[in-house]
mmCIF file of C-alpha atoms in Angstrom:
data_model
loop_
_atom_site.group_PDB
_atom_site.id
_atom_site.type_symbol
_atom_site.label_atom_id
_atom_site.label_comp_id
_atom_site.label_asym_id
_atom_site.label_seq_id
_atom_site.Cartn_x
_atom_site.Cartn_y
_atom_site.Cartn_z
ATOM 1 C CA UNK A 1436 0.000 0.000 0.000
ATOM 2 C CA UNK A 1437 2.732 2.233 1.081
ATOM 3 C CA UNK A 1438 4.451 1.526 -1.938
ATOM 4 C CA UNK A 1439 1.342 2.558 -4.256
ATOM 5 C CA UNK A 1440 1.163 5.406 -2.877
ATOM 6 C CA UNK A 1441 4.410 6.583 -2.614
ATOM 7 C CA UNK A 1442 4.172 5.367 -7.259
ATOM 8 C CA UNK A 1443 1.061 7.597 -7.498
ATOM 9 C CA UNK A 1444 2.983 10.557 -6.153
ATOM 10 C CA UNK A 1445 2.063 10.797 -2.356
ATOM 11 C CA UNK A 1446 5.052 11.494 0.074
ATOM 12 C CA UNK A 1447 5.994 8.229 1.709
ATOM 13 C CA UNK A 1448 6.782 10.099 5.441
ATOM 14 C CA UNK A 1449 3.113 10.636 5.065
ATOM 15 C CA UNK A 1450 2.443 6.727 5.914
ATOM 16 C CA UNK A 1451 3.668 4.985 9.027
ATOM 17 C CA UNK A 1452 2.972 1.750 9.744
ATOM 18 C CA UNK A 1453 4.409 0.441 13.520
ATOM 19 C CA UNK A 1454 3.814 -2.097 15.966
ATOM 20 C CA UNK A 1455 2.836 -1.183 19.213
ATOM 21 C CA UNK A 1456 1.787 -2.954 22.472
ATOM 22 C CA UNK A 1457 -0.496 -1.756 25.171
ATOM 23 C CA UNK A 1458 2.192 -1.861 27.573
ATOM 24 C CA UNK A 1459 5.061 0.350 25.331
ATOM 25 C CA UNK A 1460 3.601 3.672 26.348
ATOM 26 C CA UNK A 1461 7.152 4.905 25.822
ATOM 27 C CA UNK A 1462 7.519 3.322 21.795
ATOM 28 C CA UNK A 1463 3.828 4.850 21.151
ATOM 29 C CA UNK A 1464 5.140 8.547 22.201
ATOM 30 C CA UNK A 1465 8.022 8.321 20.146
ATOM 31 C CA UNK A 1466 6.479 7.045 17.266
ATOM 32 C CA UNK A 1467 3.896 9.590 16.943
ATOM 33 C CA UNK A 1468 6.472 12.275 17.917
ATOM 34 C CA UNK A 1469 8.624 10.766 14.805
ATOM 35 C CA UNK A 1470 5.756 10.687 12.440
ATOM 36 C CA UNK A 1471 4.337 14.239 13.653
ATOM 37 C CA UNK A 1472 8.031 16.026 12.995
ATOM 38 C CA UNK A 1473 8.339 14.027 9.449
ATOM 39 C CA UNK A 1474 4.542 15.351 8.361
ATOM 40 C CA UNK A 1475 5.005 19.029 9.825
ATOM 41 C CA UNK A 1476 8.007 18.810 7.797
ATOM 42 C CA UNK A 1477 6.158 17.681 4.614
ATOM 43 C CA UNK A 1478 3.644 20.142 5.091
ATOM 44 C CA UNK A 1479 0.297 19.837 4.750
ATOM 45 C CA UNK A 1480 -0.925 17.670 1.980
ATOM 46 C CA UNK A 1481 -2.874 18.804 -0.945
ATOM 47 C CA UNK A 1482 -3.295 15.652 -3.093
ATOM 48 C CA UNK A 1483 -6.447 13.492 -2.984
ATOM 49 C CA UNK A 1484 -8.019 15.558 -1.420
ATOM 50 C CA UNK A 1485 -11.948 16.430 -2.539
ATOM 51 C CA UNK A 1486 -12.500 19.806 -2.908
ATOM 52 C CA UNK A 1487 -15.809 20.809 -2.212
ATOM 53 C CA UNK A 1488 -16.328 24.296 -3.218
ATOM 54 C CA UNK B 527 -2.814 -17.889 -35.468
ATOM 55 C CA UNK B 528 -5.600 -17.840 -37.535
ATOM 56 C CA UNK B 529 -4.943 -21.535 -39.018
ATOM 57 C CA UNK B 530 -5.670 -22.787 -35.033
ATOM 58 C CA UNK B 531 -9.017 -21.278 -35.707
ATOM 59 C CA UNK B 532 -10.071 -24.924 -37.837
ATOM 60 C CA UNK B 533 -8.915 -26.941 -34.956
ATOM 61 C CA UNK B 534 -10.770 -24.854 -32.528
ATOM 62 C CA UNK B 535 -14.222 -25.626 -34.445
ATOM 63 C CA UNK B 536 -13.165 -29.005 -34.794
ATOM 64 C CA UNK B 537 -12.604 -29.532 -30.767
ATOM 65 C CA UNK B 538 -15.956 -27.476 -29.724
ATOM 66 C CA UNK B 539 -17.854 -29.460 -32.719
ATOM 67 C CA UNK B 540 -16.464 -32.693 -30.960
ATOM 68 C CA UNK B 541 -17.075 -31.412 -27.330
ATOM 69 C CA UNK B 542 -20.721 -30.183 -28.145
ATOM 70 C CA UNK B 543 -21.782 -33.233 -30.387
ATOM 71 C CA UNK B 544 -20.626 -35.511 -27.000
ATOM 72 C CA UNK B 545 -22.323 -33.895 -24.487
ATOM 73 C CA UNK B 546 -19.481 -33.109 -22.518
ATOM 74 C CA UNK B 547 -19.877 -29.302 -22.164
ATOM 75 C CA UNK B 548 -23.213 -27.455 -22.470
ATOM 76 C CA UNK B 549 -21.523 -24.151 -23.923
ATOM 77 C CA UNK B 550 -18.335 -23.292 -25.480
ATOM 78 C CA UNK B 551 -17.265 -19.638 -24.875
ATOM 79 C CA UNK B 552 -14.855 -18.221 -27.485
ATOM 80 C CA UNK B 553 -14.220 -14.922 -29.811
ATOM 81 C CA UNK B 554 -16.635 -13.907 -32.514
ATOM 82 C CA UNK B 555 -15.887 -11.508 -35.336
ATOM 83 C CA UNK B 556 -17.588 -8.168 -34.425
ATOM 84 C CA UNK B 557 -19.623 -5.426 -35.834
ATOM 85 C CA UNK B 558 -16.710 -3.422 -37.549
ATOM 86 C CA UNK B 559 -13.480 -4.588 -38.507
ATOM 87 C CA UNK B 560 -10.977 -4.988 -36.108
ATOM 88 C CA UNK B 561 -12.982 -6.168 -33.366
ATOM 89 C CA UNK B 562 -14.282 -9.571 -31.804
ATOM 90 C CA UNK B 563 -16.934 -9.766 -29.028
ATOM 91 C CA UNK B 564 -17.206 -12.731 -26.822
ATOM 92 C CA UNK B 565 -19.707 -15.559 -27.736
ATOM 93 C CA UNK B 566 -21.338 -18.437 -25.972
ATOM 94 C CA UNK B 567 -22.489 -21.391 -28.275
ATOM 95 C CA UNK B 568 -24.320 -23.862 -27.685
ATOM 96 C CA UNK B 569 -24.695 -26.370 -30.786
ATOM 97 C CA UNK B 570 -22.422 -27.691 -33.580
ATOM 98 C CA UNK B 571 -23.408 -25.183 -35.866
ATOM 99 C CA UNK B 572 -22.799 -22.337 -34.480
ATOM 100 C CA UNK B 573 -18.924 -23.452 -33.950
ATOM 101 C CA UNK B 574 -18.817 -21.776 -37.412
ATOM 102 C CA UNK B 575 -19.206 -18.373 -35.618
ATOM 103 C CA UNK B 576 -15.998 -18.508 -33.451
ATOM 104 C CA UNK B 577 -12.962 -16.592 -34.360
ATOM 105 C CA UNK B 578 -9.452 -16.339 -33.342
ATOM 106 C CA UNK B 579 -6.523 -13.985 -34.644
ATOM 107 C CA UNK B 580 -4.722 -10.970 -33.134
ATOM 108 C CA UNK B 581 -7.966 -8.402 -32.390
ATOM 109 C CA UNK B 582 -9.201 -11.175 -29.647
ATOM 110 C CA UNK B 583 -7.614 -8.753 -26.972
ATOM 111 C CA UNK B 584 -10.308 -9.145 -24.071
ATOM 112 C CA UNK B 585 -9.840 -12.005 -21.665
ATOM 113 C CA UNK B 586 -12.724 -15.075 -21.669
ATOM 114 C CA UNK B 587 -12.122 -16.254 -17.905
ATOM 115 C CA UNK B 588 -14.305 -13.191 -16.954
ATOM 116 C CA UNK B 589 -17.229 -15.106 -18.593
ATOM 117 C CA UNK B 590 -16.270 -18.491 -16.991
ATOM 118 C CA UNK B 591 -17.674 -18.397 -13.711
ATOM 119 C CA UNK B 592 -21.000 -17.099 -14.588
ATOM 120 C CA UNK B 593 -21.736 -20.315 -16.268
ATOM 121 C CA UNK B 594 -23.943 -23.168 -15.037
ATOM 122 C CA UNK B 595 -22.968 -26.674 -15.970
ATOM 123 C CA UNK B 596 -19.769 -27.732 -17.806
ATOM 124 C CA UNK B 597 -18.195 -24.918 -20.016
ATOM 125 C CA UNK B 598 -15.325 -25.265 -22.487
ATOM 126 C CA UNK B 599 -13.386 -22.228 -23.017
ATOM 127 C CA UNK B 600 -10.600 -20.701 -25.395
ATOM 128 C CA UNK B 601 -7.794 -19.316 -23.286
ATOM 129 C CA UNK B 602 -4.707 -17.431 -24.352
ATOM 130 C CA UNK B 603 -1.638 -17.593 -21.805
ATOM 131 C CA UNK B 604 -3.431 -14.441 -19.745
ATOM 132 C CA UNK B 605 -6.524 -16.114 -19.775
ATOM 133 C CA UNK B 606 -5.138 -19.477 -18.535
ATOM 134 C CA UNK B 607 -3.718 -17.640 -15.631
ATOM 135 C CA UNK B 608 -7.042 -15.854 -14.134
ATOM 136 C CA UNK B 609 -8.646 -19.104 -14.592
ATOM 137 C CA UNK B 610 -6.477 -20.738 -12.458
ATOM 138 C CA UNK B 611 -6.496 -17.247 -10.326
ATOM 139 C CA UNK B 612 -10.726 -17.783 -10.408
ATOM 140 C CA UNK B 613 -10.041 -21.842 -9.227
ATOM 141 C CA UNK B 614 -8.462 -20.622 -6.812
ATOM 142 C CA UNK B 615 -10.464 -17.926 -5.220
ATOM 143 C CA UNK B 616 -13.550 -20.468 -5.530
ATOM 144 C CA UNK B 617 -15.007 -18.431 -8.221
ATOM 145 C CA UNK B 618 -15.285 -21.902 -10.613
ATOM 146 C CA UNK B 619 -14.499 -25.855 -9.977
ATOM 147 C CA UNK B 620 -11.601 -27.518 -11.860
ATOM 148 C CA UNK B 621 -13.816 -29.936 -13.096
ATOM 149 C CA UNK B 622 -16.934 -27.516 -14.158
ATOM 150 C CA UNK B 623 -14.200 -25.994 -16.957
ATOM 151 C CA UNK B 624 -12.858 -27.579 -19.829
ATOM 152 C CA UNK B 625 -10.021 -25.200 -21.532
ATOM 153 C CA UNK B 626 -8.942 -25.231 -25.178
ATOM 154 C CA UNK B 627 -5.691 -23.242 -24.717
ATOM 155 C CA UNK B 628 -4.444 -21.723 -27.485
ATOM 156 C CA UNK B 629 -0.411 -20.326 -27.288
ATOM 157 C CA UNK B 630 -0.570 -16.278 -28.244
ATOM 158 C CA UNK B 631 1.580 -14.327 -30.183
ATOM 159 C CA UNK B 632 0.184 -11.317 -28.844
ATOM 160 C CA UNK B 633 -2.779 -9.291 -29.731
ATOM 161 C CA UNK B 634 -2.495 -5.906 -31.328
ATOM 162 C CA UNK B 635 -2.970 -2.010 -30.537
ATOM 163 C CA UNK B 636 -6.136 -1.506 -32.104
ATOM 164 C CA UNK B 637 -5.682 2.109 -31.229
ATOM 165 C CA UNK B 638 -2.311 2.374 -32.834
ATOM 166 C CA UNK B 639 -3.210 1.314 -36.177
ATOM 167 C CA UNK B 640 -6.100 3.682 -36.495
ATOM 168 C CA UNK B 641 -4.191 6.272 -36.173
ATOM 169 C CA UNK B 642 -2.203 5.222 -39.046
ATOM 170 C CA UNK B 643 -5.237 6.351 -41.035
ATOM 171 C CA UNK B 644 -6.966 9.587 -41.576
ATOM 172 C CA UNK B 645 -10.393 7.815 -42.391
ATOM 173 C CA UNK B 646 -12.210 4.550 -40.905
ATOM 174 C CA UNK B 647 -10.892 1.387 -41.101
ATOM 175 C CA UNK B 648 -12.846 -1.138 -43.218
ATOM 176 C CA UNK B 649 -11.258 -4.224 -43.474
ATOM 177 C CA UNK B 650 -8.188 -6.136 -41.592
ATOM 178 C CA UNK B 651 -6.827 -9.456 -42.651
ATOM 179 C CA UNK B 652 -4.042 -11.309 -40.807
ATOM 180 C CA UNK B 653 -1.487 -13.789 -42.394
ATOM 181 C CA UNK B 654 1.049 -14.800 -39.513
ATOM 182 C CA UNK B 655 3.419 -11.854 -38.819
ATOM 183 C CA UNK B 656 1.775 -9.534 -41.490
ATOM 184 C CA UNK B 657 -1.059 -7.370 -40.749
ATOM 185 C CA UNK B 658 -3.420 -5.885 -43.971
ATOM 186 C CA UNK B 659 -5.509 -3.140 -42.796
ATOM 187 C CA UNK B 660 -7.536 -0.877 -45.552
ATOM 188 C CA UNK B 661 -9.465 1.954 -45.523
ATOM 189 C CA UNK B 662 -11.637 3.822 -48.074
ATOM 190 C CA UNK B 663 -8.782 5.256 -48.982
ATOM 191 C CA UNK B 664 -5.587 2.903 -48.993
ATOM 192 C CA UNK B 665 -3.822 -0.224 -47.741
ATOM 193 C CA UNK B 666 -1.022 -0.534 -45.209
ATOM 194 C CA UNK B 667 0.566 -3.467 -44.988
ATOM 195 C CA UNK B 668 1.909 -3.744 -41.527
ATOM 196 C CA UNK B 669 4.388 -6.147 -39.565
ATOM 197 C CA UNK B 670 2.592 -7.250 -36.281
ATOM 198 C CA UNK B 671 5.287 -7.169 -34.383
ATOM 199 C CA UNK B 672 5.613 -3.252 -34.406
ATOM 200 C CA UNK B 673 1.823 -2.944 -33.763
ATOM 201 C CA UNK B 674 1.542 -5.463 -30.412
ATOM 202 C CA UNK B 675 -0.443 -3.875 -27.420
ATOM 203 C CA UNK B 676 2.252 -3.008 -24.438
ATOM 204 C CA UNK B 677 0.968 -5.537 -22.169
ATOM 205 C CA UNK B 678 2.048 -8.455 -24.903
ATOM 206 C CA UNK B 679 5.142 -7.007 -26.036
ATOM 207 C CA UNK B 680 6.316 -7.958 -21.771
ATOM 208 C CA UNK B 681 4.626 -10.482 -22.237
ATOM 209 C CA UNK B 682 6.394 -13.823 -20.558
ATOM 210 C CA UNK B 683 3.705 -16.497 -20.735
ATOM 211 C CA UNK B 684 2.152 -16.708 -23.933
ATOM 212 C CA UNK B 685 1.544 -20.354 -23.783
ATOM 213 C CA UNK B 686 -1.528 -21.380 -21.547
ATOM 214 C CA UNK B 687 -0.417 -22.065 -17.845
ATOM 215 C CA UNK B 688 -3.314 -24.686 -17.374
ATOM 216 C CA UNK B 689 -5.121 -26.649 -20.079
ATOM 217 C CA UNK B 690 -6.854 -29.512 -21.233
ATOM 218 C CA UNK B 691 -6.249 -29.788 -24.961
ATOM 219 C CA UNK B 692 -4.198 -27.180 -27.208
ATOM 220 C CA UNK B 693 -5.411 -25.896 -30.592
ATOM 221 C CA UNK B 694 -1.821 -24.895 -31.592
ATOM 222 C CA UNK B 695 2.163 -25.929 -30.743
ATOM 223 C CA UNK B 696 3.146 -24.294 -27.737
ATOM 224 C CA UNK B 697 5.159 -21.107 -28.983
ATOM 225 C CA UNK B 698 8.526 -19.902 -27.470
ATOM 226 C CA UNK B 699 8.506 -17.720 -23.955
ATOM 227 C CA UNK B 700 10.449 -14.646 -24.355
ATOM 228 C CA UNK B 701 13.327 -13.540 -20.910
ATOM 229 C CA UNK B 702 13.462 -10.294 -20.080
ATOM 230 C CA UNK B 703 16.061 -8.684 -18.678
ATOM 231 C CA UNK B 704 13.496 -5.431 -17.664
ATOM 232 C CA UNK B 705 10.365 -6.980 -17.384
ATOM 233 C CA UNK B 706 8.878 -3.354 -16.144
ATOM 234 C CA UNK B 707 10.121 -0.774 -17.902
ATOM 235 C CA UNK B 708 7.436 1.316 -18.405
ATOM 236 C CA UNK B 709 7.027 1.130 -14.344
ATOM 237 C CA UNK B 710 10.504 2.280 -14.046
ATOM 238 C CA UNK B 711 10.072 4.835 -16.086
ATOM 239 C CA UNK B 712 7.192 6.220 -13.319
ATOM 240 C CA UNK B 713 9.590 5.487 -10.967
ATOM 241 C CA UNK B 714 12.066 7.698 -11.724
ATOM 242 C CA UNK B 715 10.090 10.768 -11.816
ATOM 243 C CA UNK B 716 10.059 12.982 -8.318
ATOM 244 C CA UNK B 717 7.175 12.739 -6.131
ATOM 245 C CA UNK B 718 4.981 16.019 -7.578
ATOM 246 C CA UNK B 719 5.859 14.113 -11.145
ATOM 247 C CA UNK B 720 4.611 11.031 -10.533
ATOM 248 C CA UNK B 721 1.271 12.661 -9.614
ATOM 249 C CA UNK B 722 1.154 14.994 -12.180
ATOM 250 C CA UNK B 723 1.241 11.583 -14.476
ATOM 251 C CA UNK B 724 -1.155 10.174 -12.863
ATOM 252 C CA UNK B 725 -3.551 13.393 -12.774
ATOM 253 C CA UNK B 726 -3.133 13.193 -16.477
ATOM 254 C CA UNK B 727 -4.047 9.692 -17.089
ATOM 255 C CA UNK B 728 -7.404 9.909 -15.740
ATOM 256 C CA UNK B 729 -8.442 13.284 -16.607
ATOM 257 C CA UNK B 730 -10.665 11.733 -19.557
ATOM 258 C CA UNK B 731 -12.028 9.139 -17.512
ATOM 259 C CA UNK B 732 -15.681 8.870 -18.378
ATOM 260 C CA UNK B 733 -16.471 7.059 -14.688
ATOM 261 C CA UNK B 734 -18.306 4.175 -17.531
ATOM 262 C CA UNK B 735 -16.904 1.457 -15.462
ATOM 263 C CA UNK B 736 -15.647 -0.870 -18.446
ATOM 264 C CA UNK B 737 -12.299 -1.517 -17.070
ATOM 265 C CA UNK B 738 -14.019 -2.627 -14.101
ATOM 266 C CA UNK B 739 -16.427 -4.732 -16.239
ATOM 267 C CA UNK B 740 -13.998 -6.449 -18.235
ATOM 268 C CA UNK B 741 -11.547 -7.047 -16.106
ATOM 269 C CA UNK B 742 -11.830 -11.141 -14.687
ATOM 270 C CA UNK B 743 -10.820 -10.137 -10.987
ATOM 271 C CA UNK B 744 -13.688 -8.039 -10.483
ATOM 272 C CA UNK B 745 -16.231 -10.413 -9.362
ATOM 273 C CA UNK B 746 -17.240 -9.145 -6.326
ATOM 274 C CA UNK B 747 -21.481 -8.701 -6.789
ATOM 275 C CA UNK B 748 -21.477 -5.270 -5.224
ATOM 276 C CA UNK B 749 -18.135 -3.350 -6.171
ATOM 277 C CA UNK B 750 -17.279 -0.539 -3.823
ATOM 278 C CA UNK B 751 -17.914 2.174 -6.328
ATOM 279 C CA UNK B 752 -21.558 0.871 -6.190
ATOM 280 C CA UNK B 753 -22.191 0.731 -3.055
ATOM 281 C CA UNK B 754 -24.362 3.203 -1.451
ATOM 282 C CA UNK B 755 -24.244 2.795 2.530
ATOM 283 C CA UNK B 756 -21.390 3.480 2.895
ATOM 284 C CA UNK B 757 -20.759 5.206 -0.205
ATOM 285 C CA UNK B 758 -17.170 4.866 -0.462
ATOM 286 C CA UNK B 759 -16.369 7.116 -3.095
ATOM 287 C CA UNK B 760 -18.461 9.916 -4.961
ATOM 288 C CA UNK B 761 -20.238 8.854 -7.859
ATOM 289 C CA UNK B 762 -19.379 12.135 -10.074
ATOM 290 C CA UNK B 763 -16.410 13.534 -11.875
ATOM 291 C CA UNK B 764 -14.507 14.768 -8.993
ATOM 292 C CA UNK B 765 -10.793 14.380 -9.847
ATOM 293 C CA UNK B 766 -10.287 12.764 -6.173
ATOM 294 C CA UNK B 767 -12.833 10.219 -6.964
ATOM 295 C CA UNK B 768 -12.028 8.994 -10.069
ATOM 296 C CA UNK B 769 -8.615 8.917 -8.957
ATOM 297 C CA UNK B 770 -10.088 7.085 -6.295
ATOM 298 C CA UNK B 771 -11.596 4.376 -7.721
ATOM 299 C CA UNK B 772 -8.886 3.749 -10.324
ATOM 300 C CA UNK B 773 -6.034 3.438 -7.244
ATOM 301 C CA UNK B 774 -8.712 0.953 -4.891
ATOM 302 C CA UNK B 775 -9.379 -0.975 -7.909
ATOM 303 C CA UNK B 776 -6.253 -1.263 -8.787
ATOM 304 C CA UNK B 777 -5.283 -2.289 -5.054
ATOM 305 C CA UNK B 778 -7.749 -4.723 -5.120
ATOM 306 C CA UNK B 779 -5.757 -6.146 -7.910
ATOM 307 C CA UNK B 780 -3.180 -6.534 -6.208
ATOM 308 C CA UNK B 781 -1.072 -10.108 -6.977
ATOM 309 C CA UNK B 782 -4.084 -11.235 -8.909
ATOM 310 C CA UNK B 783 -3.499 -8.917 -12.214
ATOM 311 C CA UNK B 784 -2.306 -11.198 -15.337
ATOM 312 C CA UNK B 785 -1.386 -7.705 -17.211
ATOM 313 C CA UNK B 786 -4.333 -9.094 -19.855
ATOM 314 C CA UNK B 787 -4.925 -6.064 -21.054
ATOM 315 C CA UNK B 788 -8.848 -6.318 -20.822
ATOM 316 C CA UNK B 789 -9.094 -2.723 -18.592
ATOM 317 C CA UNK B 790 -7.018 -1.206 -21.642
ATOM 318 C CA UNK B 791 -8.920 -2.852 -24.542
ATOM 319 C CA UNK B 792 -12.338 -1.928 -23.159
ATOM 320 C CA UNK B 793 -11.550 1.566 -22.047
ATOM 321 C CA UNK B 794 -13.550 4.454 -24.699
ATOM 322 C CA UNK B 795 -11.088 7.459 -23.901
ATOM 323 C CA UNK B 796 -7.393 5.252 -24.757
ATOM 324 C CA UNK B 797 -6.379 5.380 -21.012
ATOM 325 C CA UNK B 798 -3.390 3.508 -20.053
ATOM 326 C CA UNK B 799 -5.273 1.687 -16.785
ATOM 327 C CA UNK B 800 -2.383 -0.989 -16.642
ATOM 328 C CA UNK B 801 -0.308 1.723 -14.910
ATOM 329 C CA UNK B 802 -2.091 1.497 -11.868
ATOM 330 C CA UNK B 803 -2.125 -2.608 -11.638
ATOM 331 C CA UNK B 804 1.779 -2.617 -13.356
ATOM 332 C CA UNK B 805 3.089 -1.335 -9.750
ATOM 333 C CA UNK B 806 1.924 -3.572 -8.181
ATOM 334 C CA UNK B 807 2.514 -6.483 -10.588
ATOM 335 C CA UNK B 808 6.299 -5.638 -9.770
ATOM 336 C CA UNK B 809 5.936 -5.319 -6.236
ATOM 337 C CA UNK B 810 3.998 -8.722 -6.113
ATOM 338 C CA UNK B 811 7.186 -9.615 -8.203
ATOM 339 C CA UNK B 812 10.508 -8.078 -6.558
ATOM 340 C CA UNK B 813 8.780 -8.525 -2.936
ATOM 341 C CA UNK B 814 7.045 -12.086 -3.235
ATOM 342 C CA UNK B 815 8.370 -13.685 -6.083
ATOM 343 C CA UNK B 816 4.901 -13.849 -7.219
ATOM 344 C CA UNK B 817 3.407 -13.800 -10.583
ATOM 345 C CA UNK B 818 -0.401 -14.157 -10.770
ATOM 346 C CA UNK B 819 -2.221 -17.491 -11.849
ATOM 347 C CA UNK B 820 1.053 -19.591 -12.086
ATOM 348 C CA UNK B 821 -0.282 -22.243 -9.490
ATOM 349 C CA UNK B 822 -3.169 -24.035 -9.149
ATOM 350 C CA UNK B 823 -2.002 -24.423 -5.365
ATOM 351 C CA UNK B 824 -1.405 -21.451 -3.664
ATOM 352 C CA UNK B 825 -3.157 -18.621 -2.435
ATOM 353 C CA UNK B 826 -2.482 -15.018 -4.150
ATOM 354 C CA UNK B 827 0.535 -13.169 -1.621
ATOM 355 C CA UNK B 828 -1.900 -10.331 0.096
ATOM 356 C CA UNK B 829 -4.031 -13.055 0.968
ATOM 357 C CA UNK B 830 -1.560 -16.007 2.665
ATOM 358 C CA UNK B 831 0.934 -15.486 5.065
ATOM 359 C CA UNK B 832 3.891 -16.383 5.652
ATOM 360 C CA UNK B 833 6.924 -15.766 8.320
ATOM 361 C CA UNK B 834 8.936 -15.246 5.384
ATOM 362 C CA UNK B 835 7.100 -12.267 4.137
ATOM 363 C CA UNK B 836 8.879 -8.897 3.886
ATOM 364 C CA UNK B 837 7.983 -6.477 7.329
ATOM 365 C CA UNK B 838 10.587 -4.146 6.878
ATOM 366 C CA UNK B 839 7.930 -1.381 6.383
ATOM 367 C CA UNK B 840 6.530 -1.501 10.026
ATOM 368 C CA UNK B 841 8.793 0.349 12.344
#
């Protein structure tokens, strides 16, 4: 999936896929601090998205 | 490819006269020149109606499962392979299908050669590798070679994967070295590029569903696009929804597609749909060592797993 995406032209940071237990509070924090920085970074994304106007 | 066309009569004659099928699906020569639609017979007489040469470009498994009773069908190498890939999604029974494969030498860009002409096209003749199209106006003669549709010229299995009787000699499988180059091309672009290209390959799209239609893999009896609680997608011309339903669909293909060519044959507006499903052909490919319809035995990659597959995306 990630890697049809990233064909059709949608920035790869944008997809995370992770494995997380209910007991690694630690691993979920810096997970979702890693993929929060990488998106901010990207800024946000225009593509595929429906415009309704 | 059109001599195999005597022994194909002779084989559904034979199989109809016995009994042992109730229908034989095959090609029969269209309304205009250039183009075959699929038929169903069902006595010895109308074997006289089937036709096989290079404008037989759609794929017949898509019309084997919705058969009752026995059912002999012709099947190049592509359509070989999404039989097996419908025997073994439990779409049709081993024993309900009888296939008369028939080894390809490709089909041709119907699209390609019409552009070679100014006017209509009104007549087409094949004689092995030469191609006679005419017009009101002139003749080309044409090698068939330089006029194969994309999806045969990488094409590796031209002889049927699974079959019970063969109208022809098996014909030799071509190696290649880049078996996806038109993916790599895709892949080389930067990331705004690569959308760009795709934003330009749908922009025609008509939302008329006949990639859907003719493609074998989609079976299911309500597709997404369909469905109306939860609608999925929007039904109009939104560029995000037709975009939409081309990159699901094409997901749902995932290491099922045979690269038949159906989607591109049946599409009105000359889109290039196999560059959705080509992706992910290679991925299936480079990441499973997987090549749809091959097997009989095993289940398609996305759908069996195995310690062995590749994880390195989760972090």
């Amino acid at each position: 999936m990630g890697n049809l995406l990233e064909h059709m032209g949608i920035e790869r940071d944008r997809l995370h896929f992770s494995w997380i237990s209910s007991a690694e509070a630690t691993k979920f924090v810096d997970v979702v601090k890693e993929i929060s920085e990488k998106v901010r970074a990207l800024g946000p994304n225009k593509k595929l998205v429906k415009d309704y106007n | 490819m059109d001599t195999c066309i005597k022994k194909i009569r002779e084989l559904s004659a034979e199989l109809l006269e016995k009994g042992e099928v109730q229908k034989v699906i095959g090609f029969a020569q269209g309304t205009i020149p250039m183009a075959t639609s699929p038929i169903a017979i069902e006595s010895k007489q109308d074997t006289e109606k089937l036709v096989f040469n290079s404008t037989c470009g759609l794929n017949l498994a898509n019309y084997a499962s919705k058969q009752k009773g026995k059912v002999a069908i012709i099947a190049k190498g592509c359509d070989s392979r999404n039989i097996v890939t419908h025997i073994v999604e439990n779409q049709i029974q081993r024993d309900q299908i009888y296939i008369i494969g028939v080894p390809c030498t490709g089909m041709v860009d119907k699209s390609k050669i019409a552009t070679l002409f100014e006017d209509e096209i009104t007549g087409f003749t094949e004689d092995g590798n030469t191609l006679r199209v005419t017009s009101s106006s002139r003749e080309e003669i044409l090698k068939k070679q330089d006029y194969l549709r994309e999806n045969c010229l990488y094409c590796t299995h031209k002889n049927p994967i699974l079959y019970d009787v063969l109208a022809t000699e098996l014909v030799e499988e071509q190696m290649l070295e880049k078996p996806f180059p038109d993916v790599d091309r895709i892949e080389a672009l930067d990331t705004d590029a690569k959308w760009q290209h795709f934003e330009n390959l749908t922009k025609n799209c008509i939302r008329c569903y006949a990639c859907r239609n003719a493609c074998p893999l989609c079976y299911c009896p309500t597709c997404f696009v369909d469905e109306a609680g939860p609608q999925w997608v929007g039904k109009g011309q939104n560029k995000t929804d037709v975009n939409t339903f081309h990159y699901l669909r094409a997901f749902h293909c995932a290491g099922r597609c045979t690269d038949c060519g159906a989607c591109v044959e049946a599409c009105p507006m000359g889109i290039n749909v196999r560059d959705f499903t080509r992706k992910l052909n290679k991925d299936a490919l480079e990441l499973f060592g997987w090549e749809a319809g091959l097997d009989i035995t095993k289940r398609p990659p996305l759908d069996a797993y195995s310690p062995e597959d590749p994880d390195d995306f989760i972090k």
